[in-house]
Amino acid sequence: MEQNDFPEFNSNHFNLPRRIQRLSDLAYNLWWTWNMEAVRLYRILDPHLWEATDHNPVRFLSLISKERLSAATKDRYYLDAFDRVIKKFDHYLEAGDETWFAQSHPEKLNHPIAYFSTEFGLHETLPFYAGGLGVLSGDYLKEASDLGFPLVAIGFLYTEGYFKQRITEDGWQEAIYTSLQFSDLPVLEVLDDDGDPVKIEVQFPDRSMSMRIWKVQVGRVPLYLLDTNVEENDPADRALTSRLYSSDLELRISQEIILGIGGVRAIRQLGYNPSVWHLNEGHSAFMAFERLRELVSSGKTFEDALTEVRACTAFTTHTPVPAGNDEFPLWLIDKYFNLFWEKLGLDRDEFIDLARQQHPWGEVFSMTVLAMKMSGRRNGVSEMHGQVARKMWSFLWPDRPEEQIPITHITNGIHTSSWLSRRLKRLFDRYFDPGWEDHLDDPQIWRSIERIPDKELWTVRRHDKRKLVAYMRERARKLLNEEHVHPVQVVASGVLLDPYALTIGFARRFATYKRANLILRDTERLLDLINQPGTPVQIIFAGKAHPADEPGKRLIQEVYRAVKNPKFTGRLVFLEDYDINLARHLVQGVDVWLNTPRRPKEASGTSGQKAALNGAVNFSVLDGWWREGYNGHNGWIIGDDEAWEDESAQDEADAASLYEILETKIVPLYYERAADNIPYEWLGWVKESIATLAPRFSMRRMIKEYADKIYLPSINEFEKTSS
Ligand SMILES: *Cc1c(COP(=O)(O)O)cnc(C)c1O
């Protein structure tokens, strides 16, 4: 089968009028998600339906009325916009050799890079992500597409996606799972030349597992998703790929076998021969076993095979937190791999050695250790996380001093056009040099922010905040109409918010180390801050806890109980069901982005980068990316650059610092207004924040670093070993 052809589908199965039929091509390529003119083509056809279908063009096109479509074909204004978008779309797809990668490294274009991840957060309609890791992988694919990287991605098609979150009146998180309708989503099953599904098999100890492959087209980059829900599998196996991150270890190891080993098979079946294999987090590290097996069965010794595999494998570790570093008990490895080590020419002990980690309580098989040992290039996701990772994994290189542990870092970034508010982009288009988006990782471009009159910037900021408040009210209205919802929950969801008050956002996964409750530590002090006449402050919380994370769920409950406290007069808010859509509204609408991780656990964090891009100012612990981004004039820090031994002393000191800076710096600055009611000084901070952070923490800067530090050296090595 051809590498890059679209799986076949009836290109007019929506029965669209011929003149605008290509709306359906557009629907099946996620390019539209980061091109706001394309989004607009759908939205203006029927704004209500667009919201009601959760911005899903496939569902939208299957439901929209004939009348509206036919009216559009007679509307010159619509047709002009349509033609412009289609022309841009076609040009984008055809102009692969004008891209950064093609121009800088033309001789490397025929070296595919395989990118493996358990989650991909591309858009709210594809709930195949749990949090930051997924959103990062999604942004990565979009930028890889923009820059023309020869990248192909592998993940799971979760048939139920990640859960939808409901909060009970008492603040307890409920997880709701629903089966996704694939015919309603921009995913297509991969078919062979005869129109039959392409299938691959993976051998389990007692049975063979079959899976099919789905494809999501992300601009120029294909994302292939594995799915075990096929007839020939037994019912339990069919459900294996239904949900993300099961806490059942047996399920989990099965999923990781499917992703790692099945992923390599899928890549082969689709006709790729990658020169680089990138493990985005250790979940997919079994991939190395399959490639070792291929080489050993072709006659190589295990040592030679390992050298070859390492040369073209890269590993990015994303967190020092134990829950993010999978490990399995040895009995599970015995159960699932007892027929496998022979195929590599190893005995059990040698095999386990590849991933052995010694804990005080015993030995485990660590996916992170495996990934470290199987890859020739390794990195953490911020400067500080690089240090932490070198320390954490130094036992793997016992004869090296810590600073020579071979783990480097590449700091995370975000895909600019996916996160930038529409209004703000228009402002940039007006005041930046033409073509600025082609150089958005260039700090010089962003200095043009000084050209924007404060008044215009303030108008856009206010507009985006009102938009956030309106969005929350609409959600609250729907909630009120639901059964089993107490009116206080409607208040908790933000109906009393004031679109003109200083608004702080705190949205992220509710893991305990992120300390969502830090700002609640001193209720009296917080009440005082929030309810000052004339300088009100409001705080919006959002986030999910992993369904098995009881402390995380208790944290949500603690926040929710504060939110319901009438003394806070509706100025504390908890928004249910944090996802990409809600994240977009929040980072574009709030004034301050709060981030309170317990140092040094936040490896990078990216939500603050999204907020900064949109003119919110960061207020954060010096952890992860912020330790590199903060310059004294572009935001504020909580605490200092010290390491703490005692967690509760750290919490106490950080909380004190948090209140003090809010009271003495942030709130006064925000409310310091000139006669025209514009906070000029505040806007100075906003501009400094955008100018210094947007280029540096862009996915563009980041992925170019991956090319330079990881991919190109790997490709060079691949060329040497294979010649
Ligand atoms: C950006 C984003 C994240 C990651 O945020 P952190 O700063 O890493 O906590 C998580 N979830 C969603 C939906 C996001 O958009």
mmCIF file of C-alpha atoms in Angstrom, residues 234-456:
data_model
loop_
_atom_site.group_PDB
_atom_site.id
_atom_site.type_symbol
_atom_site.label_atom_id
_atom_site.label_comp_id
_atom_site.label_asym_id
_atom_site.label_seq_id
_atom_site.Cartn_x
_atom_site.Cartn_y
_atom_site.Cartn_z
ATOM 1 C CA ASP A 234 -12.637 -12.087 22.392
ATOM 2 C CA PRO A 235 -14.745 -9.494 24.229
ATOM 3 C CA ALA A 236 -12.153 -8.603 26.861
ATOM 4 C CA ASP A 237 -9.522 -8.036 24.179
ATOM 5 C CA ARG A 238 -11.913 -5.948 22.147
ATOM 6 C CA ALA A 239 -12.169 -3.586 25.102
ATOM 7 C CA LEU A 240 -8.389 -3.352 25.598
ATOM 8 C CA THR A 241 -8.003 -0.091 23.759
ATOM 9 C CA SER A 242 -11.202 1.456 25.073
ATOM 10 C CA ARG A 243 -9.749 3.715 27.765
ATOM 11 C CA LEU A 244 -6.561 5.602 28.648
ATOM 12 C CA TYR A 245 -4.360 4.617 31.571
ATOM 13 C CA SER A 246 -6.120 1.787 33.272
ATOM 14 C CA SER A 247 -4.862 1.228 36.795
ATOM 15 C CA ASP A 248 -5.108 -2.542 36.255
ATOM 16 C CA LEU A 249 -1.499 -3.551 35.597
ATOM 17 C CA GLU A 250 -2.396 -6.504 33.446
ATOM 18 C CA LEU A 251 -4.521 -4.345 31.205
ATOM 19 C CA ARG A 252 -1.822 -1.766 31.157
ATOM 20 C CA ILE A 253 0.965 -4.106 30.120
ATOM 21 C CA SER A 254 -1.282 -5.487 27.398
ATOM 22 C CA GLN A 255 -1.925 -1.991 26.096
ATOM 23 C CA GLU A 256 1.765 -1.219 26.109
ATOM 24 C CA ILE A 257 2.548 -4.433 24.223
ATOM 25 C CA ILE A 258 -0.013 -3.427 21.645
ATOM 26 C CA LEU A 259 1.376 0.078 21.296
ATOM 27 C CA GLY A 260 5.039 -0.925 21.263
ATOM 28 C CA ILE A 261 5.023 -4.183 19.349
ATOM 29 C CA GLY A 262 1.810 -3.607 17.397
ATOM 30 C CA GLY A 263 2.999 -0.100 16.586
ATOM 31 C CA VAL A 264 6.151 -1.384 14.878
ATOM 32 C CA ARG A 265 4.101 -3.941 12.955
ATOM 33 C CA ALA A 266 1.694 -1.239 11.841
ATOM 34 C CA ILE A 267 4.553 0.975 10.658
ATOM 35 C CA ARG A 268 5.951 -1.929 8.624
ATOM 36 C CA GLN A 269 2.588 -2.907 7.223
ATOM 37 C CA LEU A 270 2.030 0.664 6.079
ATOM 38 C CA GLY A 271 5.316 0.552 4.208
ATOM 39 C CA TYR A 272 7.536 2.829 6.293
ATOM 40 C CA ASN A 273 11.150 2.212 7.190
ATOM 41 C CA PRO A 274 11.866 4.875 9.802
ATOM 42 C CA SER A 275 15.358 6.213 10.412
ATOM 43 C CA VAL A 276 14.336 7.586 13.798
ATOM 44 C CA TRP A 277 12.028 6.037 16.376
ATOM 45 C CA HIS A 278 10.927 8.515 19.014
ATOM 46 C CA LEU A 279 9.457 7.292 22.287
ATOM 47 C CA ASN A 280 7.381 10.132 23.650
ATOM 48 C CA GLU A 281 7.394 8.895 27.262
ATOM 49 C CA GLY A 282 8.272 5.321 28.242
ATOM 50 C CA HIS A 283 4.847 3.708 27.681
ATOM 51 C CA SER A 284 5.826 2.648 24.172
ATOM 52 C CA ALA A 285 9.276 1.266 25.035
ATOM 53 C CA PHE A 286 8.360 -2.338 24.105
ATOM 54 C CA MET A 287 8.784 -1.022 20.587
ATOM 55 C CA ALA A 288 12.505 -1.664 20.985
ATOM 56 C CA PHE A 289 11.872 -5.374 21.633
ATOM 57 C CA GLU A 290 10.087 -5.813 18.361
ATOM 58 C CA ARG A 291 12.858 -4.083 16.443
ATOM 59 C CA LEU A 292 15.478 -6.168 18.248
ATOM 60 C CA ARG A 293 13.524 -9.279 17.348
ATOM 61 C CA GLU A 294 13.425 -8.262 13.695
ATOM 62 C CA LEU A 295 17.184 -7.791 13.610
ATOM 63 C CA VAL A 296 18.055 -10.932 15.566
ATOM 64 C CA SER A 297 15.785 -13.049 13.404
ATOM 65 C CA SER A 298 17.552 -11.638 10.337
ATOM 66 C CA GLY A 299 20.765 -13.167 11.687
ATOM 67 C CA LYS A 300 22.357 -10.388 13.762
ATOM 68 C CA THR A 301 23.763 -10.994 17.214
ATOM 69 C CA PHE A 302 21.874 -9.406 20.076
ATOM 70 C CA GLU A 303 24.761 -6.964 20.682
ATOM 71 C CA ASP A 304 24.808 -5.786 17.074
ATOM 72 C CA ALA A 305 21.034 -5.509 17.040
ATOM 73 C CA LEU A 306 21.089 -3.433 20.214
ATOM 74 C CA THR A 307 23.712 -1.068 18.797
ATOM 75 C CA GLU A 308 21.602 -0.586 15.716
ATOM 76 C CA VAL A 309 18.374 -0.036 17.616
ATOM 77 C CA ARG A 310 19.971 2.480 19.969
ATOM 78 C CA ALA A 311 21.485 4.459 17.145
ATOM 79 C CA CYS A 312 18.081 5.452 15.853
ATOM 80 C CA THR A 313 15.960 5.513 18.992
ATOM 81 C CA ALA A 314 15.208 8.687 20.944
ATOM 82 C CA PHE A 315 13.469 8.927 24.278
ATOM 83 C CA THR A 316 11.807 11.914 25.900
ATOM 84 C CA THR A 317 11.032 11.525 29.592
ATOM 85 C CA HIS A 318 8.245 13.806 30.789
ATOM 86 C CA THR A 319 7.969 13.597 34.542
ATOM 87 C CA PRO A 320 9.855 12.720 37.702
ATOM 88 C CA VAL A 321 6.551 11.778 39.383
ATOM 89 C CA PRO A 322 6.336 7.994 40.036
ATOM 90 C CA ALA A 323 2.803 7.647 38.579
ATOM 91 C CA GLY A 324 4.168 8.791 35.245
ATOM 92 C CA ASN A 325 6.947 6.203 35.179
ATOM 93 C CA ASP A 326 5.345 2.830 34.577
ATOM 94 C CA GLU A 327 6.756 -0.210 36.264
ATOM 95 C CA PHE A 328 5.647 -3.826 36.255
ATOM 96 C CA PRO A 329 6.197 -6.646 38.741
ATOM 97 C CA LEU A 330 8.501 -9.337 37.383
ATOM 98 C CA TRP A 331 5.776 -12.009 37.435
ATOM 99 C CA LEU A 332 3.896 -10.040 34.808
ATOM 100 C CA ILE A 333 6.974 -9.929 32.616
ATOM 101 C CA ASP A 334 7.339 -13.699 33.047
ATOM 102 C CA LYS A 335 3.759 -14.142 32.044
ATOM 103 C CA TYR A 336 3.868 -11.975 28.933
ATOM 104 C CA PHE A 337 7.443 -12.364 27.695
ATOM 105 C CA ASN A 338 8.474 -15.906 28.636
ATOM 106 C CA LEU A 339 8.440 -16.901 24.986
ATOM 107 C CA PHE A 340 10.016 -13.683 23.838
ATOM 108 C CA TRP A 341 13.480 -13.501 25.400
ATOM 109 C CA GLU A 342 14.498 -16.669 23.577
ATOM 110 C CA LYS A 343 13.752 -14.929 20.309
ATOM 111 C CA LEU A 344 16.330 -12.320 21.253
ATOM 112 C CA GLY A 345 18.838 -14.981 22.241
ATOM 113 C CA LEU A 346 18.636 -13.943 25.905
ATOM 114 C CA ASP A 347 17.830 -15.772 29.100
ATOM 115 C CA ARG A 348 15.350 -14.427 31.623
ATOM 116 C CA ASP A 349 17.902 -12.598 33.714
ATOM 117 C CA GLU A 350 19.548 -10.900 30.768
ATOM 118 C CA PHE A 351 16.143 -9.866 29.509
ATOM 119 C CA ILE A 352 15.019 -8.401 32.834
ATOM 120 C CA ASP A 353 18.370 -6.618 33.097
ATOM 121 C CA LEU A 354 17.273 -4.437 30.211
ATOM 122 C CA ALA A 355 14.729 -2.744 32.481
ATOM 123 C CA ARG A 356 15.607 -3.725 36.026
ATOM 124 C CA GLN A 357 15.107 -1.180 38.761
ATOM 125 C CA GLN A 358 15.901 -1.922 42.370
ATOM 126 C CA HIS A 359 13.602 -0.386 44.946
ATOM 127 C CA PRO A 360 13.965 -0.780 48.711
ATOM 128 C CA TRP A 361 10.945 -3.099 48.520
ATOM 129 C CA GLY A 362 12.164 -5.196 45.629
ATOM 130 C CA GLU A 363 12.829 -5.345 41.922
ATOM 131 C CA VAL A 364 10.589 -4.111 39.163
ATOM 132 C CA PHE A 365 10.622 -3.937 35.392
ATOM 133 C CA SER A 366 10.695 -0.202 34.646
ATOM 134 C CA MET A 367 9.516 1.144 31.317
ATOM 135 C CA THR A 368 11.603 4.270 31.836
ATOM 136 C CA VAL A 369 14.738 2.224 32.449
ATOM 137 C CA LEU A 370 13.961 0.193 29.346
ATOM 138 C CA ALA A 371 13.478 3.350 27.293
ATOM 139 C CA MET A 372 16.718 4.855 28.645
ATOM 140 C CA LYS A 373 18.672 1.719 27.784
ATOM 141 C CA MET A 374 17.173 1.250 24.356
ATOM 142 C CA SER A 375 17.768 4.783 23.149
ATOM 143 C CA GLY A 376 20.892 6.543 22.010
ATOM 144 C CA ARG A 377 19.465 10.010 22.674
ATOM 145 C CA ARG A 378 17.506 11.014 25.743
ATOM 146 C CA ASN A 379 16.055 14.245 26.989
ATOM 147 C CA GLY A 380 13.965 15.873 29.672
ATOM 148 C CA VAL A 381 11.533 18.694 28.945
ATOM 149 C CA SER A 382 13.088 21.729 30.680
ATOM 150 C CA GLU A 383 16.510 22.711 31.960
ATOM 151 C CA MET A 384 15.601 21.941 35.545
ATOM 152 C CA HIS A 385 13.899 18.684 34.585
ATOM 153 C CA GLY A 386 17.073 17.701 32.723
ATOM 154 C CA GLN A 387 18.996 18.082 36.000
ATOM 155 C CA VAL A 388 16.358 16.208 37.958
ATOM 156 C CA ALA A 389 16.324 13.391 35.400
ATOM 157 C CA ARG A 390 20.114 13.085 35.399
ATOM 158 C CA LYS A 391 20.017 12.680 39.144
ATOM 159 C CA MET A 392 17.026 10.376 39.186
ATOM 160 C CA TRP A 393 18.459 7.945 36.596
ATOM 161 C CA SER A 394 22.146 8.259 37.492
ATOM 162 C CA PHE A 395 22.132 4.670 38.827
ATOM 163 C CA LEU A 396 22.007 3.500 35.220
ATOM 164 C CA TRP A 397 25.482 4.952 34.619
ATOM 165 C CA PRO A 398 27.237 4.142 37.905
ATOM 166 C CA ASP A 399 30.698 5.164 36.738
ATOM 167 C CA ARG A 400 29.758 8.646 35.567
ATOM 168 C CA PRO A 401 29.486 11.834 37.616
ATOM 169 C CA GLU A 402 25.971 13.250 37.651
ATOM 170 C CA GLU A 403 26.599 16.097 35.227
ATOM 171 C CA GLN A 404 27.806 13.596 32.640
ATOM 172 C CA ILE A 405 24.726 11.415 32.720
ATOM 173 C CA PRO A 406 23.700 11.333 29.045
ATOM 174 C CA ILE A 407 20.280 12.957 29.370
ATOM 175 C CA THR A 408 19.939 16.404 27.850
ATOM 176 C CA HIS A 409 16.905 18.693 27.813
ATOM 177 C CA ILE A 410 14.675 20.405 25.290
ATOM 178 C CA THR A 411 12.173 22.742 26.894
ATOM 179 C CA ASN A 412 8.558 22.287 25.867
ATOM 180 C CA GLY A 413 6.589 24.765 23.814
ATOM 181 C CA ILE A 414 3.134 25.228 22.316
ATOM 182 C CA HIS A 415 1.721 25.341 18.788
ATOM 183 C CA THR A 416 1.142 29.068 18.450
ATOM 184 C CA SER A 417 -1.740 29.164 15.986
ATOM 185 C CA SER A 418 -3.690 26.513 17.900
ATOM 186 C CA TRP A 419 -3.760 28.634 21.051
ATOM 187 C CA LEU A 420 -3.710 32.262 19.957
ATOM 188 C CA SER A 421 -7.015 34.108 20.277
ATOM 189 C CA ARG A 422 -8.652 35.174 17.033
ATOM 190 C CA ARG A 423 -8.858 38.834 18.012
ATOM 191 C CA LEU A 424 -5.293 38.974 19.197
ATOM 192 C CA LYS A 425 -4.063 37.360 16.007
ATOM 193 C CA ARG A 426 -5.830 40.045 14.026
ATOM 194 C CA LEU A 427 -4.068 42.665 16.099
ATOM 195 C CA PHE A 428 -0.707 41.013 15.454
ATOM 196 C CA ASP A 429 -1.490 40.771 11.743
ATOM 197 C CA ARG A 430 -2.102 44.499 11.714
ATOM 198 C CA TYR A 431 1.005 45.612 13.625
ATOM 199 C CA PHE A 432 3.645 42.940 12.999
ATOM 200 C CA ASP A 433 5.579 42.688 9.752
ATOM 201 C CA PRO A 434 3.815 40.744 7.012
ATOM 202 C CA GLY A 435 4.669 37.050 7.106
ATOM 203 C CA TRP A 436 5.379 37.190 10.850
ATOM 204 C CA GLU A 437 3.899 33.737 11.289
ATOM 205 C CA ASP A 438 6.713 32.278 9.188
ATOM 206 C CA HIS A 439 9.163 33.522 11.817
ATOM 207 C CA LEU A 440 7.219 33.090 14.992
ATOM 208 C CA ASP A 441 10.161 31.620 16.886
ATOM 209 C CA ASP A 442 12.198 34.761 16.185
ATOM 210 C CA PRO A 443 12.279 37.070 19.243
ATOM 211 C CA GLN A 444 12.842 40.070 16.984
ATOM 212 C CA ILE A 445 9.386 39.680 15.399
ATOM 213 C CA TRP A 446 7.703 39.801 18.786
ATOM 214 C CA ARG A 447 9.353 43.064 19.744
ATOM 215 C CA SER A 448 6.815 44.625 17.363
ATOM 216 C CA ILE A 449 4.355 44.187 20.222
ATOM 217 C CA GLU A 450 5.520 47.686 21.230
ATOM 218 C CA ARG A 451 3.830 49.056 18.111
ATOM 219 C CA ILE A 452 0.396 48.026 19.348
ATOM 220 C CA PRO A 453 -1.392 50.935 21.049
ATOM 221 C CA ASP A 454 -2.236 50.034 24.658
ATOM 222 C CA LYS A 455 -5.820 50.967 24.115
ATOM 223 C CA GLU A 456 -6.255 48.448 21.308
#
